[in-house]
Coordinates of C-alpha atoms and ligand atoms in Angstrom, one line a residue:
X142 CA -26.2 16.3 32.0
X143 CA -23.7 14.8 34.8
X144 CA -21.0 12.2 33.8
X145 CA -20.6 9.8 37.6
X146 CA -16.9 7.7 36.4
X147 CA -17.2 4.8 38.7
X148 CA -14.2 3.0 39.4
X149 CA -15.0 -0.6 40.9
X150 CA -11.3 -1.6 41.3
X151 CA -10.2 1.4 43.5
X152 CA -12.0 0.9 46.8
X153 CA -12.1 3.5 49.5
X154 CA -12.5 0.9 52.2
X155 CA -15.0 -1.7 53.6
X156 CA -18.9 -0.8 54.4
X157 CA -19.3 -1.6 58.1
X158 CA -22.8 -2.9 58.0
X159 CA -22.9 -0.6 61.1
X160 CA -23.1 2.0 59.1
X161 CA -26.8 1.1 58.4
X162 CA -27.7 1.9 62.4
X163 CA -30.4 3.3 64.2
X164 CA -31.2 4.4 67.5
X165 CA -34.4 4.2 70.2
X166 CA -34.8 6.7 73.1
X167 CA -37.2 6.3 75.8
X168 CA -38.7 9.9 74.4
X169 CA -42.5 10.4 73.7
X170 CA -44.1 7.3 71.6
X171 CA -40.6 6.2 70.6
X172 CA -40.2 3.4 73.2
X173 CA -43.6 3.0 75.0
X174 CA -46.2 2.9 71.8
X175 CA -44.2 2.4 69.6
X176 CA -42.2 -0.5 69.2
X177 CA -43.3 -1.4 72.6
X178 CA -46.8 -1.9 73.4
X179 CA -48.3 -4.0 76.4
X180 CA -51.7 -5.1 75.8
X181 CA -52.3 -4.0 72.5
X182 CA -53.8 -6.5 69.9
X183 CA -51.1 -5.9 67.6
X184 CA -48.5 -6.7 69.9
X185 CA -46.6 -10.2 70.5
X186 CA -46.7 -11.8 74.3
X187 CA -43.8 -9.3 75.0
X188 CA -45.3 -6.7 74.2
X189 CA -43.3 -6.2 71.0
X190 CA -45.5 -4.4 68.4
X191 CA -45.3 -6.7 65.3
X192 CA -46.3 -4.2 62.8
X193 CA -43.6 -2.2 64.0
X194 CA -41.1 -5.4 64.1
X195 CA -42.1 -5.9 60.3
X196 CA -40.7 -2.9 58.9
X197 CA -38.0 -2.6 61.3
X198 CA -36.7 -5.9 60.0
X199 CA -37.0 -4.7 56.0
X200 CA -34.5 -1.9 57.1
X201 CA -31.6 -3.9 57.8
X202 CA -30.5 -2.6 60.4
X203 CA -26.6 -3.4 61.3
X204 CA -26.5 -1.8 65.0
X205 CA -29.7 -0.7 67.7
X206 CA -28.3 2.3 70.0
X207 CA -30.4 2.7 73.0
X208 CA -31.8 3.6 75.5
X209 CA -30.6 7.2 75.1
X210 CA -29.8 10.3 74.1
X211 CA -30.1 12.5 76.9
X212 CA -32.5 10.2 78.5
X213 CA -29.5 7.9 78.9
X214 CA -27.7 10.3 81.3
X215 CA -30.4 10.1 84.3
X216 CA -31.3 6.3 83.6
X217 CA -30.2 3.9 86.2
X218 CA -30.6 0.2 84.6
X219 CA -31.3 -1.8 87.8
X220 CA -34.9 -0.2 87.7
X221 CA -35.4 -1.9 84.2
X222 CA -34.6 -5.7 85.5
X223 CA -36.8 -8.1 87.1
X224 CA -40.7 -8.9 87.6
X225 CA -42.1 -5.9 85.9
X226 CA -44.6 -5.0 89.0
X227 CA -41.4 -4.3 91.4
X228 CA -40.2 -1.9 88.8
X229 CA -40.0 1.7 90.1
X230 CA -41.7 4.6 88.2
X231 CA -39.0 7.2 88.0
X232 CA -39.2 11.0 86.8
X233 CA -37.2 11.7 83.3
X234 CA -35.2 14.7 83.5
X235 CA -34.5 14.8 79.6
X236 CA -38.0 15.1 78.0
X237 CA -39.9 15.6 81.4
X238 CA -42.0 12.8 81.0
X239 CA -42.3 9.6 83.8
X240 CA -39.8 6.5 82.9
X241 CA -42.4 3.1 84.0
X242 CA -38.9 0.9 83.6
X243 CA -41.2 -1.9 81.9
X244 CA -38.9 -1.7 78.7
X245 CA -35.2 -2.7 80.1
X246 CA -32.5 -4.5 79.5
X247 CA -33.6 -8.1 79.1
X248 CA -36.4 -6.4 76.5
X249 CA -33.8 -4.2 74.4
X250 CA -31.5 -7.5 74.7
X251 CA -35.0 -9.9 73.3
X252 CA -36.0 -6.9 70.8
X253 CA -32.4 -7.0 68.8
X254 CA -32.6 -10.8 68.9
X255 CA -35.8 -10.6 67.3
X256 CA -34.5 -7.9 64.8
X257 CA -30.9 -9.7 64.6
X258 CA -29.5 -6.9 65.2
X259 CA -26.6 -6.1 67.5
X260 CA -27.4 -4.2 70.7
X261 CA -25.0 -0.7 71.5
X262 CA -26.0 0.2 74.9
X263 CA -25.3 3.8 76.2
X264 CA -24.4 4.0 79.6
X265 CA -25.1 7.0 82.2
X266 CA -22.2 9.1 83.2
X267 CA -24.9 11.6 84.3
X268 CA -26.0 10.4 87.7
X269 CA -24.8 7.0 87.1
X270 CA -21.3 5.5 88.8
X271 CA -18.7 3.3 87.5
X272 CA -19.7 0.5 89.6
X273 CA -23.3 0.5 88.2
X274 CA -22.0 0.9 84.8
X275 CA -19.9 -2.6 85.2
X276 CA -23.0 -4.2 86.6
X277 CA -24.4 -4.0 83.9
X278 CA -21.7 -5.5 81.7
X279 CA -21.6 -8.2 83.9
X280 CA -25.4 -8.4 84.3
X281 CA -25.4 -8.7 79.9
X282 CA -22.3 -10.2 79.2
X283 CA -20.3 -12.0 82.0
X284 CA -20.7 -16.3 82.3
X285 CA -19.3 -16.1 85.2
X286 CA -20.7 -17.3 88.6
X287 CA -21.0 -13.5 90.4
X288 CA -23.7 -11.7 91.6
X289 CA -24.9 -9.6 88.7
X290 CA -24.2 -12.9 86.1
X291 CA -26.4 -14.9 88.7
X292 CA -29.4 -12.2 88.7
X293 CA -29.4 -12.3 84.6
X294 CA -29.9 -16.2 85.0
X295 CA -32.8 -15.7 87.7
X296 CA -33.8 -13.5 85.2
X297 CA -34.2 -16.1 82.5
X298 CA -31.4 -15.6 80.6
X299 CA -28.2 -18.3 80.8
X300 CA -26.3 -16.9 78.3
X301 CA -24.1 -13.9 78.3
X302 CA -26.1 -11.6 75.9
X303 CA -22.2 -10.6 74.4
X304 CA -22.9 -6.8 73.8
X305 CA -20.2 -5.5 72.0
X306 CA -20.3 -1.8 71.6
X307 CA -20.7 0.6 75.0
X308 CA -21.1 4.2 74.7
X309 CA -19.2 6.3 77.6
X310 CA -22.0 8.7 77.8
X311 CA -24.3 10.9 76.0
X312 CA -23.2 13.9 74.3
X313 CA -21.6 15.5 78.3
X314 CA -20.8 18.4 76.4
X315 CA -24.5 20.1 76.0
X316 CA -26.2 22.0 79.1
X317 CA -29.0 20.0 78.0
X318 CA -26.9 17.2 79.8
X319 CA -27.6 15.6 82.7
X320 CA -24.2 16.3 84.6
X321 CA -23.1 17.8 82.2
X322 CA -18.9 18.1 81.9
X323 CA -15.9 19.7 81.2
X324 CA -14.0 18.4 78.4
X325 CA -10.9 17.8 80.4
X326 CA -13.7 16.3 82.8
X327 CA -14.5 14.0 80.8
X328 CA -11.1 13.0 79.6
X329 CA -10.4 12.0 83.5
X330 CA -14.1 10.2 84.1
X331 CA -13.9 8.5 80.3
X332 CA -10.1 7.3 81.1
X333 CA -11.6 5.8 84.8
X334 CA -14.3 3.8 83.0
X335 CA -12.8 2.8 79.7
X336 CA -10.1 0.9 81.9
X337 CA -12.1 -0.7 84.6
X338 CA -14.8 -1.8 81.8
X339 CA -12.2 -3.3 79.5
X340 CA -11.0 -5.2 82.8
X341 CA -14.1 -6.8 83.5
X342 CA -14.5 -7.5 79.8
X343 CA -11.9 -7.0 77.1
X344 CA -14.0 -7.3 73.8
X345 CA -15.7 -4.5 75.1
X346 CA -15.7 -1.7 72.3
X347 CA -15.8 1.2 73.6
X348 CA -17.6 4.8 72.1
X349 CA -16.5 8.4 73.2
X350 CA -18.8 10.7 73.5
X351 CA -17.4 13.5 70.5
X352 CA -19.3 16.8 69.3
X353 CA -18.8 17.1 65.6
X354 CA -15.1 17.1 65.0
X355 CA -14.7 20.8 64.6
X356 CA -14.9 21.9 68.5
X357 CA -12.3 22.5 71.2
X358 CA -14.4 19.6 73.0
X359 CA -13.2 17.3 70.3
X360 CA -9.9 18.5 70.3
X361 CA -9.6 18.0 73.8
X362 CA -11.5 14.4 73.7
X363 CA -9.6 13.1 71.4
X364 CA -6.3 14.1 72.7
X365 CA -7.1 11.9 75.7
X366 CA -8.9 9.1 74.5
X367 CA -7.8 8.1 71.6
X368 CA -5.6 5.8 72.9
X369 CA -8.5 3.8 74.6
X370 CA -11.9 4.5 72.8
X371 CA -12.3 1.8 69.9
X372 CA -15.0 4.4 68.2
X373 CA -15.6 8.1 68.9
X374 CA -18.5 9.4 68.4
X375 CA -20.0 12.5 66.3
X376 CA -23.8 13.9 66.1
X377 CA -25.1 16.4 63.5
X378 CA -28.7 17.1 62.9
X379 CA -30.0 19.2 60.0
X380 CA -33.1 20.7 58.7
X381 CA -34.5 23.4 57.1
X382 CA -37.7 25.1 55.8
X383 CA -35.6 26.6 52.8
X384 CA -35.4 24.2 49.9
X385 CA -31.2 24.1 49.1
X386 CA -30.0 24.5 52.9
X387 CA -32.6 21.7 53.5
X388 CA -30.8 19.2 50.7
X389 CA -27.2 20.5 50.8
X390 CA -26.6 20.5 55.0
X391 CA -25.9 16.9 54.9
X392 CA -22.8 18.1 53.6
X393 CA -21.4 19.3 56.7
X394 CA -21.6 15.5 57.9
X395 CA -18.5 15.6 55.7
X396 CA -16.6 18.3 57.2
X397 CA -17.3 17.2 60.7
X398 CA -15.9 13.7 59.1
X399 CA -13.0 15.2 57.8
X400 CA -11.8 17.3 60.6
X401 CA -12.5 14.6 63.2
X402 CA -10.4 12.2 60.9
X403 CA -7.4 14.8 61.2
X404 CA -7.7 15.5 64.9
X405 CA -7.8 11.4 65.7
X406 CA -4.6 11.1 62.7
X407 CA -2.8 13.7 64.5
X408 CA -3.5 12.5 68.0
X409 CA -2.4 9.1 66.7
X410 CA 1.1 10.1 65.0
X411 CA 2.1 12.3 68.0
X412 CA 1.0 9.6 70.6
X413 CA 2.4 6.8 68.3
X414 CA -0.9 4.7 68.4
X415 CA -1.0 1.5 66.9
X416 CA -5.0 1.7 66.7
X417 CA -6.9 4.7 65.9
X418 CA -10.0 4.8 67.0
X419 CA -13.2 4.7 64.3
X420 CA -16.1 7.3 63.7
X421 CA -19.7 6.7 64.9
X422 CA -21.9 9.2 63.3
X423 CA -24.0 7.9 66.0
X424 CA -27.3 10.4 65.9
X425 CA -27.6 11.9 62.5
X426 CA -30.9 13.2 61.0
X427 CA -33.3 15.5 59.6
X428 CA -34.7 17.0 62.1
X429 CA -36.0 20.6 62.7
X430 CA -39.5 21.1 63.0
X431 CA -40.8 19.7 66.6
X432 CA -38.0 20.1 69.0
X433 CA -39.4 19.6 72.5
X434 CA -41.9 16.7 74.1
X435 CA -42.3 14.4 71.5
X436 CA -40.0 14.9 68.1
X437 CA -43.1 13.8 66.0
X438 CA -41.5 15.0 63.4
X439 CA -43.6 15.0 59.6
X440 CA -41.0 14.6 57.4
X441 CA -41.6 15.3 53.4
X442 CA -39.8 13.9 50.5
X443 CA -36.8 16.9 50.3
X444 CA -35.7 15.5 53.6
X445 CA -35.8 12.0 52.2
X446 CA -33.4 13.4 49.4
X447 CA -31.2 14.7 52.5
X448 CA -31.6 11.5 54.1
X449 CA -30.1 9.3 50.7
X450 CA -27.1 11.9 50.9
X451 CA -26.2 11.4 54.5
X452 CA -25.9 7.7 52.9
X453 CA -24.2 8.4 50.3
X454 CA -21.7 10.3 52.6
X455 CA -21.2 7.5 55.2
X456 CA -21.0 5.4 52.3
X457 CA -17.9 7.5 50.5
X458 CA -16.3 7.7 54.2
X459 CA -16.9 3.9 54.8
X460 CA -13.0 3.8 55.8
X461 CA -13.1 6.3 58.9
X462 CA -17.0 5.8 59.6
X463 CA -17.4 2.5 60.8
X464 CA -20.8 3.1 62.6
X465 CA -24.1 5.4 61.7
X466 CA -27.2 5.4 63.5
X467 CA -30.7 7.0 62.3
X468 CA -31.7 9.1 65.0
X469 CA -34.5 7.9 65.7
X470 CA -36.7 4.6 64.2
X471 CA -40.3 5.0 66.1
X472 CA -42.3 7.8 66.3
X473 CA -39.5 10.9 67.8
X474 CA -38.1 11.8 64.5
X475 CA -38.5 8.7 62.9
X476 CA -39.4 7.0 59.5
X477 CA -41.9 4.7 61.2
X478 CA -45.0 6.2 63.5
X479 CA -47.4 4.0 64.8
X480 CA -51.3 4.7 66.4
X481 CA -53.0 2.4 68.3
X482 CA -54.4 1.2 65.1
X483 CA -51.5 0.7 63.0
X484 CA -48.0 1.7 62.0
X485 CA -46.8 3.1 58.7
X486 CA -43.2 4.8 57.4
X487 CA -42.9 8.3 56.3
X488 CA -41.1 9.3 53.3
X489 CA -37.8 8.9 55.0
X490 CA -37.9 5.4 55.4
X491 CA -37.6 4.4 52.1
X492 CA -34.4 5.8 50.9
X493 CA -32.9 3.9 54.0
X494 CA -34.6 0.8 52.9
X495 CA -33.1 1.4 49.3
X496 CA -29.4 2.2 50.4
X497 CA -29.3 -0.8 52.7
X498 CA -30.3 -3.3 50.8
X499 CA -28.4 -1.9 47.6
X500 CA -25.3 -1.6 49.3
X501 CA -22.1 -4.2 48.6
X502 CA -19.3 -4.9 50.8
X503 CA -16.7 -1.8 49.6
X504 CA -16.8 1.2 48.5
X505 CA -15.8 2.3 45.7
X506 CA -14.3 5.1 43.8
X507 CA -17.0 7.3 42.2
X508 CA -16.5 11.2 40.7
X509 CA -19.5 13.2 39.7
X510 CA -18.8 15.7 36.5
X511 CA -21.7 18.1 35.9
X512 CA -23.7 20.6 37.0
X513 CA -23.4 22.5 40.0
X514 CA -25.2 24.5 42.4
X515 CA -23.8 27.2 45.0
X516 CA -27.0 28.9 45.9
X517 CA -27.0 31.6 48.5
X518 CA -28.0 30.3 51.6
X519 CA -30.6 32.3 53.8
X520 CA -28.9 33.6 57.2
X521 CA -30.8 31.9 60.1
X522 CA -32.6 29.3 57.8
X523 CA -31.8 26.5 59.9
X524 CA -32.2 26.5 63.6
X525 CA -28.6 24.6 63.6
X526 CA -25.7 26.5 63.0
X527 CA -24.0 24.2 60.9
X528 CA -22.8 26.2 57.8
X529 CA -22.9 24.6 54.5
X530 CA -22.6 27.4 52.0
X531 CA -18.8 27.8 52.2
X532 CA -18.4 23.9 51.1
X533 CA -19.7 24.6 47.6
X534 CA -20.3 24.6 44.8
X535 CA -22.6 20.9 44.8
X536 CA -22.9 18.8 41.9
X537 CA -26.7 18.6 41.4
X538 CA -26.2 14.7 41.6
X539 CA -24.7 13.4 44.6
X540 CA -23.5 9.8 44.0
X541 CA -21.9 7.1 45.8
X542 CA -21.0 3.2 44.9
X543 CA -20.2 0.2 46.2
X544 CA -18.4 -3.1 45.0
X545 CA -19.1 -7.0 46.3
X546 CA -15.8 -8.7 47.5
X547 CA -15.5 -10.2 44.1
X548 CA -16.1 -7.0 42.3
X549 CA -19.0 -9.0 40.6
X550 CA -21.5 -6.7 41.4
X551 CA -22.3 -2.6 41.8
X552 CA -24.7 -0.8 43.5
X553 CA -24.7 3.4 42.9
X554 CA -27.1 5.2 44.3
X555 CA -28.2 8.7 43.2
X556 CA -29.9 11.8 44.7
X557 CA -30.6 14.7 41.6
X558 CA -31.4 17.7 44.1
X559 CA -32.3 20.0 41.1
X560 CA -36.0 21.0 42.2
X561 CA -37.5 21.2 38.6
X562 CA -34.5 19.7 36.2
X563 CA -34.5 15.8 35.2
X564 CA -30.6 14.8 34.9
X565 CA -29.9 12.9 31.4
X566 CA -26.7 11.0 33.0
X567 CA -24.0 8.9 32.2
X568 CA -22.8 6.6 34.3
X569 CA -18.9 5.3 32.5
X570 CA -17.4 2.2 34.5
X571 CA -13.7 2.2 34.4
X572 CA -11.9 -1.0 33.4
X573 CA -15.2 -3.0 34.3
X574 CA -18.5 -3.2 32.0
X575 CA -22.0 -3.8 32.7
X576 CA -23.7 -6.8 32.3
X577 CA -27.2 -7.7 32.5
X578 CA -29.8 -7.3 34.2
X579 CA -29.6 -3.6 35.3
X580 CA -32.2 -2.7 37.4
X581 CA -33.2 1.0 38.3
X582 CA -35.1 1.7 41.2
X583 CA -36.5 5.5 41.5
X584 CA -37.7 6.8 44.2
X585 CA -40.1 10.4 43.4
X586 CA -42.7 12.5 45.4
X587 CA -45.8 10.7 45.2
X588 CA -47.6 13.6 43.7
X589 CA -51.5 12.9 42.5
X590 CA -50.3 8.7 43.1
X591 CA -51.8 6.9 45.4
X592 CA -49.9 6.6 48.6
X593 CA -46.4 4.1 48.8
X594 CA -47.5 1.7 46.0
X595 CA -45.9 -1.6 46.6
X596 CA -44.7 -0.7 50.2
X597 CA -46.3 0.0 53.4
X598 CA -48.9 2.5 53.7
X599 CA -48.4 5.9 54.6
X600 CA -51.1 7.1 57.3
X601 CA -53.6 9.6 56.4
X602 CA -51.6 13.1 56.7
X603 CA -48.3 11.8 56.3
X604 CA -46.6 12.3 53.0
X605 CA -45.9 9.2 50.6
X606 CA -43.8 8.2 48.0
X607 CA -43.9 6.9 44.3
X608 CA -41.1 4.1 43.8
X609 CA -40.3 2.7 40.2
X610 CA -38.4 -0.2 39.8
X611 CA -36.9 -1.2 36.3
X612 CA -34.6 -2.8 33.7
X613 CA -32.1 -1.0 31.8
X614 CA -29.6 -1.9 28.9
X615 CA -26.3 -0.8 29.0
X616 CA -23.5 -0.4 26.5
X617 CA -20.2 -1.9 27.9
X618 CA -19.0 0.7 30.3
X619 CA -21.9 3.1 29.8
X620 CA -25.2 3.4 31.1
X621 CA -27.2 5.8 30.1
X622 CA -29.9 7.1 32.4
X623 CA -32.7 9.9 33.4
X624 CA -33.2 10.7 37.0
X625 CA -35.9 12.8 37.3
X626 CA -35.8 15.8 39.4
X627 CA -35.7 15.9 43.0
X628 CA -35.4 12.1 43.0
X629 CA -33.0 9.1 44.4
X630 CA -32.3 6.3 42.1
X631 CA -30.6 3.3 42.7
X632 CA -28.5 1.4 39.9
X633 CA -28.1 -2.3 40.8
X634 CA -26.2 -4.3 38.4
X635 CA -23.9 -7.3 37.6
X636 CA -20.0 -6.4 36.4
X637 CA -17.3 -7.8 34.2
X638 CA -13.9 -6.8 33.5
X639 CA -14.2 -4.7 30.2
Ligands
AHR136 O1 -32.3 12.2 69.3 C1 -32.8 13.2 70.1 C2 -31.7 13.8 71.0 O2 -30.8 14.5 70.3 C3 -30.9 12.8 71.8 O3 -31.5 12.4 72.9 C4 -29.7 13.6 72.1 O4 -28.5 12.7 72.2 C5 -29.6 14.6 70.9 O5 -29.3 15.8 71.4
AHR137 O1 -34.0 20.0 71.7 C1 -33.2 19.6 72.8 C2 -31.8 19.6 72.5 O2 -31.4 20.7 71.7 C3 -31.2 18.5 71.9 O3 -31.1 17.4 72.7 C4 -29.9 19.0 71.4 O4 -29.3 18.2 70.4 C5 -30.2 20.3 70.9 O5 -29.2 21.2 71.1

């Protein structure tokens, strides 16, 4: 039996509906049939897929990275502009594959609109220069009359498309880099183009490329951008085959959180910033089964419980993670895969769906009292090195909550990780009580069921889900509550003072 104390008038920050991000690569069928799909019956007159755009849209989505990854690294965005039949086919160095450049800019730029969604562009400090790099902050956002402004209006396009958020490469730390750097490298290259790009256009935000907080990379990185990167940026991927390194190696998201928290404080008090940059957990996943050509990962409903806690995580750290982004949304590790026929989530979409639409504007306080777990990790379980086991001991129940502005309304979502245990829980308000209607929404394993009932269909082979959604009466400050093993629930309800 876990006690979660919610405390709806101490608020640990803001939710950046950023935090609620994804992310599409030109990788296998992520890009190019996927979302995007020339020809194809189920496609608009753009070529958008509109089953895709569908449940895209019922995500939520508060920021679209693209178009890379490590494809971004080796991607030069002037092939991606213009009459589609004059665009070059160009060899991918990331995944290998052949780049047609009929998905570019003006496409990604269309596809947010569509979603309403803001775009995050990565650029290419691969093979890529400076100079093309502000081309194509002019070519997006500039209304003046210059060269790469004019070529967006023959284009079609008057108005400056106003992206916001840049990233200043791809993770240049990995040999699986395109030109691959140095960290004091980078420092010097990342310094060069933060300053000319916030010339040409000062709302730029800008996004250093981090590792995961805990690396002399980071240390380095920080040091030397802080002072000019509005975000910096952090990717962890997990995964496992072995049931408790699978669910509990989300946790390290909070480490790497932590620590890069401390390095950007420090750099801050000893360089006397007045701004400290923000955390984008900008790739973060499960992902650890198909690791080459195509990611098409086939994800079960363990990694969906993984999935609710990297939430629940971001959520918690809403004050220094003001940007998250599902890596990926189509096909390459993804909760939606398409075939030429149709397109359909995996078990991982749903918990997404859930925490975005449950979530209120602020965090708040929330402590989990019950039992734990501190199981002995298998060496070598988890193809990344990531080690979990020396954060423990977990509460069973992993919990996080959120307020609206008025503290009017709560939202806590809950992931019980215990494989065969239901959890008989009480959740205790403090100095606020519940008022009705309290609805419950549970998300199991679909079991025997019958695949997604009441969402989108899973196709044949991919797992599918069982979701509940019902009323529940509480007692003042005190709902009491089963969540049934390996399950995420989500507890939506009006508040009052008590
Ligand atoms: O999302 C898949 C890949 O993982 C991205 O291209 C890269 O940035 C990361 O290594
Ligand atoms: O699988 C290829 C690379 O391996 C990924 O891009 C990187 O994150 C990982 O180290």
């Amino acid at each position: 039996m876990s006690q979660i104390a919610i405390a709806p008038g101490r608020i640990l920050g803001t939710i950046d509906r950023k935090v609620y991000g994804g992310f599409v690569e030109h990788l296998g069928r992520c890009v190019y049939g996927g979302l995007y799909e020339e020809g194809s019956p189920l496609a608009d007159e753009r070529g958008f897929r509109k089953d895709v755009l569908a449940l895209l849209r019922e995500m939520r989505l508060g920021v679209l990275r693209w178009p890379g990854g490590n494809f971004a690294s080796n991607y030069h965005w002037t092939d991606g502009i213009g009459p589609k039949d004059q665009r070059p086919r160009r060899p991918e160095l990331a995944w290998g594959g052949e780049e047609p450049n009929t998905f570019g800019t003006d496409e990604f730029l269309a596809y947010c609109a569509e979603l309403q969604v803001p775009p995050y562009i990565c650029l290419n400090m691969g093979t890529g220069t400076l100079a093309e790099a502000l081309a194509w902050v002019e070519y997006c956002n500039s209304a003046r009359n210059t060269a790469w402004a004019a070529r967006r209006r023959a284009n079609g396009r008057d108005d400056p498309y106003q992206v916001r958020y840049w990233a200043l490469g791809n993770e240049m730390y990995g040999p699986w880099q395109v030109g691959m750097m140095t960290a004091e490298e980078y420092v010097r290259e990342a310094t060069r183009w933060a300053r000319a790009i916030k010339m040409l256009d000062p709302d730029a935000q800008l996004i250093a490329c981090g590792e995961t907080g805990l690396t002399e990379w980071d240390a380095v990185a920080i040091d030397g951008l802080a002072g000019l990167a509005d975000y910096y940026s952090i990717h962890i991927y997990t995964g496992s085959d072995d049931y408790w390194t699978n669910l509990l190696q989300p946790h390290q998201a909070e480490r790497a959180i932590a620590a890069t928290a401390a390095l950007i404080d420090r750099t801050a008090y000893m360089r006397g910033l007045r701004h400290k940059p923000a955390i984008a957990y900008d790739e973060w996943n499960v992902w650890y089964r198909t690791m080459t050509v195509d990611l098409a990962e086939r994800y079960t409903f363990d990694d969906a419980l993984a999935v609710a806690t990297y939430l629940n995580i971001f959520v918690r750290n809403c004050s220094r993670v003001r940007m998250a982004n599902l890596a990926q949304l189509v096909n390459a590790i993804a909760p939606v895969v398409t075939t030429d026929e149709a397109a359909a989530v995996q078990p991982i979409y749903y918990p997404f769906l859930l925490h975005a639409r449950a979530a209120r504007d602020a965090a708040a306080d929330v402590h989990v009292e019950g039992p734990t777990v501190s199981p002995e990790l298998p060496e070598g379980a988890s193809r990344w090195t990531h080690r979990v086991a020396d954060l423990g001991p977990f509460t069973l129940v992993d919990a996080a909550a959120s307020v609206s502005a008025d503290r009017r309304r709560v939202a806590v979502t809950l992931v019980n990780r215990s494989p065969d245990a239901a959890d008989d829980a009480r959740l205790v308000l403090r100095e606020f009580a519940f008022a009705d209607p309290v609805t419950v929404t549970t998300l199991t394993a679909a079991g025997h069921q019958s695949q997604n009932p009441g969402g989108p269909p899973a196709l044949p082979g991919l797992a599918a889900v069982h979701l509940a959604i019902a009323e529940a009466t509480a007692h003042g400050p005190v709902l009491a509550l089963t969540l049934p093993p390996r399950s995420f629930t989500v507890v939506e309800a009006p508040i009052g003072p008590a």
